[in-house]
Amino acid sequence: MPLKKNVRKIRSPAPLPRAEGHRQTRREHAIEIAEDYAEAIADLTLETGEARVVDLAQRLGVTHVTVNRAIARLQRDGFVSSQPYRAIFLTEKGRHLASASKRRHELVVAFLISLGVSERVARLDAEGMEHHVSAETLAAFQGALPRKGQQG
Amino acid sequence: MPLKKNVRKIRSPAPLPRAEGHRQTRREHAIEIAEDYAEAIADLTLETGEARVVDLAQRLGVTHVTVNRAIARLQRDGFVSSQPYRAIFLTEKGRHLASASKRRHELVVAFLISLGVSERVARLDAEGMEHHVSAETLAAFQGALPRKGQQG
DNA sequence: CGAATAACTTAGCAATGGCTACATTGTTTC
DNA sequence: GAAACAATGTAGCCATTGCTAAGTTATTCG
Ligand SMILES: [Mn+2]
Ligand SMILES: [Mn+2]
Ligand SMILES: [Mn+2]
Ligand SMILES: [Mn+2]
């Protein structure tokens, strides 16, 4: 029997509509690429002195064309600055995003390893999980980490 | 100094190229919607007797049009069967996906709560994290869960 | 220096997944 | 049974994110 009218349901204390989780997930996905690129650009700059399109493509597992267009979006959104045929640089905003992302990423990896997950799988899973770990959950991960309680 | 040729680097034991994590993440994102819809359809069918477009839209936080097109893709991929103006049903394949997804989802929520994360945030974060939790990591979550070691 | 090569850019295709506006079909209600 | 309404479907828009093919620019090397 389709087309049955929605009955108004009586609820007690507003129990977190399920849609909220999906909305949050979509929001996180919308900035995920910015986070991964920022991290990669920061890493490459540190490791090799500059971030080039080809190296980003290699590291992210996409073609250089995909990187090119992503960089254009990141520049539009204020995360990087770039000029034609030159290397890519993070803006202040981009550096902040990179360092926050990098810290969270490494914490997630360390936490998974501390749980007994193999390093390989920890690194693979963390690449996706990291973007959905809120501040509260990150703090819980950090708190559950064995030693060096400070932050080292 | 841009346009510097890539130097061939000498490596020892093949240390998991970083691109692999990003590739895995993209693969997971490609089936994420199927997983969430399968779960939602199974839940609604159990709770209210059938899964209707409006109820799915409500639960997933999108418009009914978005649901409609998603259902078309799911049917194309063999996860659901549907006829115009009728409710939506899971295929065998869809039911399997739903039950695996539901089990993983609930385990992730329970694990986060056991870590001290508030139920609200646990539910919000789990909605995105779940799709990136591999079998190995899920087992580690389960192993770290307080009691009822079996699976209840 | 000029040719070869590597890196980068541009053009254009496709799938996904969101939307609004409008059309159609079932269900309820009078 | 017809009007009103709820639900579903269709048309068409847009942004993102992947791709291949072809063109352009910078670097390197003979
Ligand atoms: Mn990532
Ligand atoms: Mn994700
Ligand atoms: Mn779920
Ligand atoms: Mn989910």
CSV table of C-alpha atoms (C1' of nucleotides) and ligand atoms in Angstrom, one decimal:
chain,number,residue,atom,x,y,z
A,1,MET,CA,0.0,0.0,0.0
A,2,PRO,CA,2.0,3.0,-1.2
A,3,LEU,CA,1.1,6.6,-0.9
A,4,LYS,CA,0.2,6.4,2.8
A,5,LYS,CA,0.2,9.7,4.5
A,6,ASN,CA,2.9,10.4,7.0
A,7,VAL,CA,1.5,10.2,10.5
A,8,ARG,CA,2.7,12.8,13.0
A,9,LYS,CA,4.8,10.9,15.5
A,10,ILE,CA,5.0,11.9,19.2
A,11,ARG,CA,8.6,12.3,20.4
A,12,SER,CA,10.1,13.0,23.7
A,13,PRO,CA,13.4,14.8,23.8
A,14,ALA,CA,14.5,15.4,20.2
A,15,PRO,CA,16.7,12.4,19.6
A,16,LEU,CA,19.1,13.6,16.9
A,17,PRO,CA,17.5,13.2,13.5
A,18,ARG,CA,19.4,10.6,11.5
A,19,ALA,CA,19.6,13.1,8.6
A,20,GLU,CA,22.1,15.1,10.6
A,21,GLY,CA,24.8,12.5,10.3
A,22,HIS,CA,24.4,12.3,6.6
A,23,ARG,CA,24.5,16.1,6.3
A,24,GLN,CA,27.7,16.3,8.3
A,25,THR,CA,29.3,13.6,6.2
A,26,ARG,CA,28.5,15.5,3.0
A,27,ARG,CA,29.9,18.7,4.5
A,28,GLU,CA,33.1,16.8,5.4
A,29,HIS,CA,33.4,15.4,1.9
A,30,ALA,CA,33.2,18.9,0.5
A,31,ILE,CA,36.4,19.9,2.1
A,32,GLU,CA,38.2,16.6,2.0
A,33,ILE,CA,40.1,17.3,-1.2
A,34,ALA,CA,41.3,20.6,0.2
A,35,GLU,CA,42.6,18.9,3.3
A,36,ASP,CA,44.4,16.1,1.4
A,37,TYR,CA,45.9,18.6,-1.1
A,38,ALA,CA,47.0,21.0,1.6
A,39,GLU,CA,48.7,18.1,3.4
A,40,ALA,CA,50.4,16.9,0.3
A,41,ILE,CA,51.6,20.3,-0.7
A,42,ALA,CA,53.1,20.9,2.7
A,43,ASP,CA,54.8,17.6,2.7
A,44,LEU,CA,56.3,18.0,-0.7
A,45,THR,CA,57.5,21.5,0.0
A,46,LEU,CA,59.2,20.2,3.1
A,47,GLU,CA,60.6,17.1,1.4
A,48,THR,CA,61.7,18.4,-2.0
A,49,GLY,CA,61.6,22.1,-1.7
A,50,GLU,CA,58.5,22.7,-3.8
A,51,ALA,CA,55.2,21.2,-4.8
A,52,ARG,CA,54.8,20.4,-8.4
A,53,VAL,CA,51.8,19.2,-10.3
A,54,VAL,CA,53.3,15.9,-11.4
A,55,ASP,CA,54.4,15.0,-7.8
A,56,LEU,CA,51.0,15.8,-6.4
A,57,ALA,CA,49.4,13.7,-9.1
A,58,GLN,CA,51.8,10.8,-8.2
A,59,ARG,CA,51.1,11.1,-4.5
A,60,LEU,CA,47.3,11.4,-4.8
A,61,GLY,CA,46.9,8.7,-7.4
A,62,VAL,CA,45.3,10.9,-10.1
A,63,THR,CA,46.3,12.3,-13.4
A,64,HIS,CA,48.1,15.7,-13.6
A,65,VAL,CA,45.0,17.1,-15.3
A,66,THR,CA,42.9,16.3,-12.3
A,67,VAL,CA,45.5,18.0,-10.0
A,68,ASN,CA,45.5,21.1,-12.3
A,69,ARG,CA,41.8,21.6,-11.9
A,70,ALA,CA,41.8,20.9,-8.2
A,71,ILE,CA,44.5,23.5,-7.8
A,72,ALA,CA,42.3,26.0,-9.6
A,73,ARG,CA,39.5,25.4,-7.2
A,74,LEU,CA,41.9,25.6,-4.2
A,75,GLN,CA,43.2,28.9,-5.4
A,76,ARG,CA,39.6,30.2,-6.0
A,77,ASP,CA,38.9,29.2,-2.3
A,78,GLY,CA,42.0,30.9,-1.0
A,79,PHE,CA,44.0,27.8,0.0
A,80,VAL,CA,46.9,28.1,-2.4
A,81,SER,CA,48.5,30.6,-4.8
A,82,SER,CA,49.9,29.5,-8.1
A,83,GLN,CA,51.0,30.9,-11.4
A,84,PRO,CA,51.1,29.2,-14.7
A,85,TYR,CA,54.1,26.8,-15.1
A,86,ARG,CA,55.3,27.5,-11.5
A,87,ALA,CA,55.2,25.5,-8.4
A,88,ILE,CA,52.3,25.7,-6.0
A,89,PHE,CA,52.3,27.5,-2.6
A,90,LEU,CA,50.0,27.3,0.3
A,91,THR,CA,48.5,30.6,1.6
A,92,GLU,CA,48.3,31.3,5.3
A,93,LYS,CA,44.8,29.7,5.3
A,94,GLY,CA,46.2,26.7,3.4
A,95,ARG,CA,49.1,26.3,5.9
A,96,HIS,CA,46.6,26.3,8.8
A,97,LEU,CA,44.5,23.7,7.1
A,98,ALA,CA,47.6,21.6,6.3
A,99,SER,CA,48.9,21.5,9.8
A,100,ALA,CA,45.6,20.8,11.4
A,101,SER,CA,45.0,18.0,8.8
A,102,LYS,CA,48.4,16.6,9.2
A,103,ARG,CA,48.1,16.5,13.0
A,104,ARG,CA,44.7,14.8,12.9
A,105,HIS,CA,45.9,12.3,10.2
A,106,GLU,CA,48.9,11.2,12.2
A,107,LEU,CA,46.9,10.9,15.3
A,108,VAL,CA,44.4,8.7,13.6
A,109,VAL,CA,47.2,6.5,12.2
A,110,ALA,CA,48.9,6.2,15.6
A,111,PHE,CA,45.6,5.4,17.3
A,112,LEU,CA,44.7,2.6,14.9
A,113,ILE,CA,48.2,1.1,15.3
A,114,SER,CA,47.9,1.3,19.0
A,115,LEU,CA,44.7,-0.8,18.7
A,116,GLY,CA,46.6,-3.5,17.0
A,117,VAL,CA,45.8,-2.7,13.4
A,118,SER,CA,48.8,-3.3,11.0
A,119,GLU,CA,50.6,-0.2,9.9
A,120,ARG,CA,49.7,-0.8,6.3
A,121,VAL,CA,46.0,-1.1,7.0
A,122,ALA,CA,46.1,1.7,9.5
A,123,ARG,CA,47.6,4.0,6.8
A,124,LEU,CA,45.0,2.9,4.2
A,125,ASP,CA,42.0,3.3,6.5
A,126,ALA,CA,43.2,6.6,8.1
A,127,GLU,CA,43.3,8.3,4.7
A,128,GLY,CA,39.5,8.1,4.5
A,129,MET,CA,38.5,8.1,8.2
A,130,GLU,CA,40.5,11.2,9.2
A,131,HIS,CA,38.0,13.5,7.5
A,132,HIS,CA,35.2,12.3,9.6
A,133,VAL,CA,36.9,12.5,13.0
A,134,SER,CA,35.5,15.4,14.9
A,135,ALA,CA,37.4,17.3,17.6
A,136,GLU,CA,35.7,15.4,20.3
A,137,THR,CA,36.5,12.0,18.8
A,138,LEU,CA,40.0,13.1,18.1
A,139,ALA,CA,40.4,14.0,21.7
A,140,ALA,CA,39.1,10.6,22.7
A,141,PHE,CA,41.6,8.9,20.4
A,142,GLN,CA,44.4,11.0,21.9
A,143,GLY,CA,43.3,10.2,25.4
A,144,ALA,CA,43.2,6.4,24.6
A,145,LEU,CA,46.8,6.6,23.2
A,146,PRO,CA,49.3,4.7,25.4
A,147,ARG,CA,52.0,7.1,26.6
A,148,LYS,CA,53.4,10.5,25.8
A,149,GLY,CA,50.2,12.1,27.1
A,150,GLN,CA,51.4,15.6,26.3
A,151,GLN,CA,51.3,15.7,22.5
A,152,GLY,CA,54.7,14.5,21.2
B,1,MET,CA,63.1,26.3,-10.0
B,2,PRO,CA,60.2,24.6,-11.6
B,3,LEU,CA,60.3,21.9,-14.2
B,4,LYS,CA,63.0,19.9,-12.5
B,5,LYS,CA,63.2,16.3,-13.8
B,6,ASN,CA,62.1,13.6,-11.5
B,7,VAL,CA,65.1,11.7,-10.2
B,8,ARG,CA,64.8,8.0,-9.9
B,9,LYS,CA,64.9,7.2,-6.2
B,10,ILE,CA,66.3,4.1,-4.7
B,11,ARG,CA,63.9,2.3,-2.3
B,12,SER,CA,64.3,-0.7,-0.1
B,13,PRO,CA,61.2,-2.8,0.6
B,14,ALA,CA,58.2,-1.1,-1.2
B,15,PRO,CA,56.8,1.1,1.6
B,16,LEU,CA,53.1,1.4,0.6
B,17,PRO,CA,52.8,4.3,-1.9
B,18,ARG,CA,50.7,7.1,-0.4
B,19,ALA,CA,48.5,7.1,-3.5
B,20,GLU,CA,47.0,3.7,-2.4
B,21,GLY,CA,45.2,5.3,0.5
B,22,HIS,CA,43.6,7.9,-1.7
B,23,ARG,CA,42.6,5.3,-4.2
B,24,GLN,CA,41.0,3.1,-1.5
B,25,THR,CA,39.2,6.2,-0.2
B,26,ARG,CA,37.8,6.9,-3.6
B,27,ARG,CA,36.7,3.3,-4.0
B,28,GLU,CA,34.9,3.5,-0.7
B,29,HIS,CA,33.1,6.7,-1.5
B,30,ALA,CA,31.9,5.1,-4.7
B,31,ILE,CA,29.8,2.5,-2.8
B,32,GLU,CA,29.0,4.7,0.2
B,33,ILE,CA,25.6,5.8,-1.0
B,34,ALA,CA,24.6,2.2,-1.8
B,35,GLU,CA,25.5,1.3,1.7
B,36,ASP,CA,23.6,4.1,3.4
B,37,TYR,CA,20.5,3.6,1.2
B,38,ALA,CA,20.5,-0.2,1.8
B,39,GLU,CA,20.7,0.4,5.5
B,40,ALA,CA,17.9,3.0,5.4
B,41,ILE,CA,15.7,0.9,3.2
B,42,ALA,CA,16.1,-2.1,5.5
B,43,ASP,CA,15.4,0.0,8.6
B,44,LEU,CA,12.3,1.6,7.2
B,45,THR,CA,11.0,-1.7,5.9
B,46,LEU,CA,11.4,-3.1,9.4
B,47,GLU,CA,10.0,-0.1,11.2
B,48,THR,CA,7.1,0.9,9.0
B,49,GLY,CA,6.5,-2.0,6.7
B,50,GLU,CA,7.9,-0.4,3.6
B,51,ALA,CA,10.5,2.0,2.3
B,52,ARG,CA,9.0,5.0,0.5
B,53,VAL,CA,10.8,7.8,-1.3
B,54,VAL,CA,9.7,10.5,1.0
B,55,ASP,CA,10.8,8.7,4.1
B,56,LEU,CA,14.2,7.9,2.6
B,57,ALA,CA,14.5,11.6,1.7
B,58,GLN,CA,13.7,12.6,5.2
B,59,ARG,CA,16.1,10.2,6.7
B,60,LEU,CA,19.0,10.9,4.4
B,61,GLY,CA,18.5,14.7,4.4
B,62,VAL,CA,18.0,15.2,0.7
B,63,THR,CA,15.1,16.0,-1.6
B,64,HIS,CA,12.9,13.3,-2.9
B,65,VAL,CA,14.3,14.0,-6.4
B,66,THR,CA,17.8,13.0,-5.2
B,67,VAL,CA,16.4,9.8,-3.7
B,68,ASN,CA,14.6,9.0,-6.9
B,69,ARG,CA,17.7,9.2,-9.0
B,70,ALA,CA,19.8,7.3,-6.5
B,71,ILE,CA,17.2,4.5,-6.5
B,72,ALA,CA,17.5,4.4,-10.3
B,73,ARG,CA,21.3,3.9,-9.9
B,74,LEU,CA,20.8,1.3,-7.2
B,75,GLN,CA,18.4,-0.6,-9.3
B,76,ARG,CA,20.8,-0.5,-12.3
B,77,ASP,CA,23.5,-1.9,-10.0
B,78,GLY,CA,21.2,-4.7,-8.7
B,79,PHE,CA,20.7,-3.5,-5.1
B,80,VAL,CA,17.0,-2.7,-5.2
B,81,SER,CA,13.9,-3.4,-7.2
B,82,SER,CA,11.3,-0.8,-7.7
B,83,GLN,CA,8.3,0.0,-9.9
B,84,PRO,CA,6.8,3.5,-10.6
B,85,TYR,CA,4.8,4.8,-7.7
B,86,ARG,CA,5.5,1.7,-5.6
B,87,ALA,CA,7.6,1.2,-2.5
B,88,ILE,CA,11.3,0.2,-2.8
B,89,PHE,CA,12.6,-3.3,-2.1
B,90,LEU,CA,16.1,-4.7,-1.5
B,91,THR,CA,17.3,-7.5,-3.7
B,92,GLU,CA,19.2,-10.4,-2.1
B,93,LYS,CA,22.4,-8.4,-3.0
B,94,GLY,CA,20.9,-5.3,-1.3
B,95,ARG,CA,20.0,-7.2,1.8
B,96,HIS,CA,23.5,-8.5,2.2
B,97,LEU,CA,24.9,-5.1,1.8
B,98,ALA,CA,22.4,-3.7,4.3
B,99,SER,CA,23.1,-6.2,7.0
B,100,ALA,CA,26.9,-5.9,6.7
B,101,SER,CA,26.7,-2.1,6.7
B,102,LYS,CA,24.3,-2.1,9.6
B,103,ARG,CA,26.5,-4.4,11.7
B,104,ARG,CA,29.6,-2.3,10.9
B,105,HIS,CA,27.8,1.0,11.6
B,106,GLU,CA,26.6,-0.1,15.0
B,107,LEU,CA,29.9,-1.5,15.9
B,108,VAL,CA,31.6,1.8,15.1
B,109,VAL,CA,29.1,3.7,17.1
B,110,ALA,CA,29.5,1.3,20.1
B,111,PHE,CA,33.2,1.6,19.9
B,112,LEU,CA,33.3,5.4,19.9
B,113,ILE,CA,30.9,5.5,22.8
B,114,SER,CA,33.1,3.0,24.7
B,115,LEU,CA,36.0,5.4,24.1
B,116,GLY,CA,34.1,8.1,25.9
B,117,VAL,CA,32.7,10.0,22.9
B,118,SER,CA,29.2,11.3,23.6
B,119,GLU,CA,26.4,9.4,21.9
B,120,ARG,CA,25.4,12.3,19.8
B,121,VAL,CA,28.9,12.9,18.4
B,122,ALA,CA,29.5,9.1,18.1
B,123,ARG,CA,26.4,8.8,15.9
B,124,LEU,CA,27.4,11.9,13.8
B,125,ASP,CA,31.0,10.8,13.2
B,126,ALA,CA,30.2,7.2,12.6
B,127,GLU,CA,28.0,8.0,9.7
B,128,GLY,CA,31.1,9.1,7.7
B,129,MET,CA,33.8,7.0,9.4
B,130,GLU,CA,32.0,3.6,8.9
B,131,HIS,CA,32.6,3.5,5.2
B,132,HIS,CA,36.4,3.7,5.7
B,133,VAL,CA,36.7,1.0,8.4
B,134,SER,CA,38.2,-2.1,6.8
B,135,ALA,CA,37.6,-5.6,8.1
B,136,GLU,CA,40.9,-5.6,10.0
B,137,THR,CA,40.1,-2.3,11.7
B,138,LEU,CA,36.6,-3.4,12.5
B,139,ALA,CA,37.9,-6.5,14.2
B,140,ALA,CA,40.3,-4.3,16.2
B,141,PHE,CA,37.3,-2.2,17.2
B,142,GLN,CA,35.4,-5.2,18.2
B,143,GLY,CA,38.3,-6.6,20.2
B,144,ALA,CA,38.7,-3.4,22.1
B,145,LEU,CA,35.1,-3.3,23.0
B,146,PRO,CA,34.5,-3.9,26.8
B,147,ARG,CA,32.4,-7.0,27.3
B,148,LYS,CA,30.1,-9.3,25.4
B,149,GLY,CA,33.0,-10.6,23.4
B,150,GLN,CA,30.8,-12.8,21.2
B,151,GLN,CA,28.9,-10.3,19.1
B,152,GLY,CA,25.8,-9.4,20.9
C,1,DC,C1',71.8,27.4,-30.0
C,2,DG,C1',68.3,24.2,-31.3
C,3,DA,C1',66.0,19.8,-30.7
C,4,DA,C1',64.3,16.7,-27.6
C,5,DT,C1',61.9,16.0,-23.6
C,6,DA,C1',59.5,16.9,-19.4
C,7,DA,C1',56.1,19.5,-17.3
C,8,DC,C1',52.1,22.0,-17.6
C,9,DT,C1',47.7,23.7,-19.7
C,10,DT,C1',43.4,23.5,-22.3
C,11,DA,C1',39.5,21.4,-24.5
C,12,DG,C1',36.0,18.4,-24.0
C,13,DC,C1',33.7,14.0,-22.3
C,14,DA,C1',31.2,11.4,-18.6
C,15,DA,C1',29.3,10.0,-14.1
C,16,DT,C1',27.7,11.4,-9.7
C,17,DG,C1',24.9,13.7,-6.7
C,18,DG,C1',22.8,17.8,-5.2
C,19,DC,C1',18.9,21.3,-6.5
C,20,DT,C1',14.1,23.8,-8.2
C,21,DA,C1',10.1,23.8,-11.0
C,22,DC,C1',6.6,21.5,-13.0
C,23,DA,C1',3.8,17.3,-14.4
C,24,DT,C1',1.6,13.0,-13.1
C,25,DT,C1',-0.4,9.5,-10.3
C,26,DG,C1',-2.6,7.5,-6.1
C,27,DT,C1',-5.2,8.2,-1.9
C,28,DT,C1',-8.4,10.5,1.0
C,29,DT,C1',-12.1,13.1,1.9
C,30,DC,C1',-16.3,15.3,1.2
D,1,DG,C1',-17.4,10.1,-7.8
D,2,DA,C1',-14.8,14.3,-7.9
D,3,DA,C1',-11.8,17.6,-5.6
D,4,DA,C1',-8.0,18.1,-2.8
D,5,DC,C1',-3.8,16.6,-1.4
D,6,DA,C1',0.2,13.6,-0.8
D,7,DA,C1',3.5,11.2,-3.1
D,8,DT,C1',6.0,10.2,-7.0
D,9,DG,C1',8.2,11.2,-11.4
D,10,DT,C1',10.5,14.2,-15.1
D,11,DA,C1',13.1,18.1,-17.1
D,12,DG,C1',16.7,20.6,-16.8
D,13,DC,C1',20.2,23.2,-14.0
D,14,DC,C1',24.8,23.2,-11.6
D,15,DA,C1',29.4,21.8,-9.3
D,16,DT,C1',32.6,18.4,-8.6
D,17,DT,C1',35.9,15.1,-9.9
D,18,DG,C1',37.6,11.7,-12.6
D,19,DC,C1',39.5,10.9,-17.6
D,20,DT,C1',42.0,11.2,-22.7
D,21,DA,C1',43.8,13.8,-26.4
D,22,DA,C1',46.1,17.6,-28.0
D,23,DG,C1',48.6,21.9,-27.5
D,24,DT,C1',52.0,25.0,-25.1
D,25,DT,C1',56.0,26.2,-22.3
D,26,DA,C1',60.1,25.4,-19.8
D,27,DT,C1',64.4,22.8,-19.2
D,28,DT,C1',68.0,20.0,-20.6
D,29,DC,C1',71.3,18.1,-23.6
D,30,DG,C1',73.8,17.3,-27.8
E,1,MN,MN,42.6,11.8,3.5
E,2,MN,MN,34.4,9.7,3.5
E,3,MN,MN,25.3,4.0,7.9
E,4,MN,MN,27.1,6.4,6.4
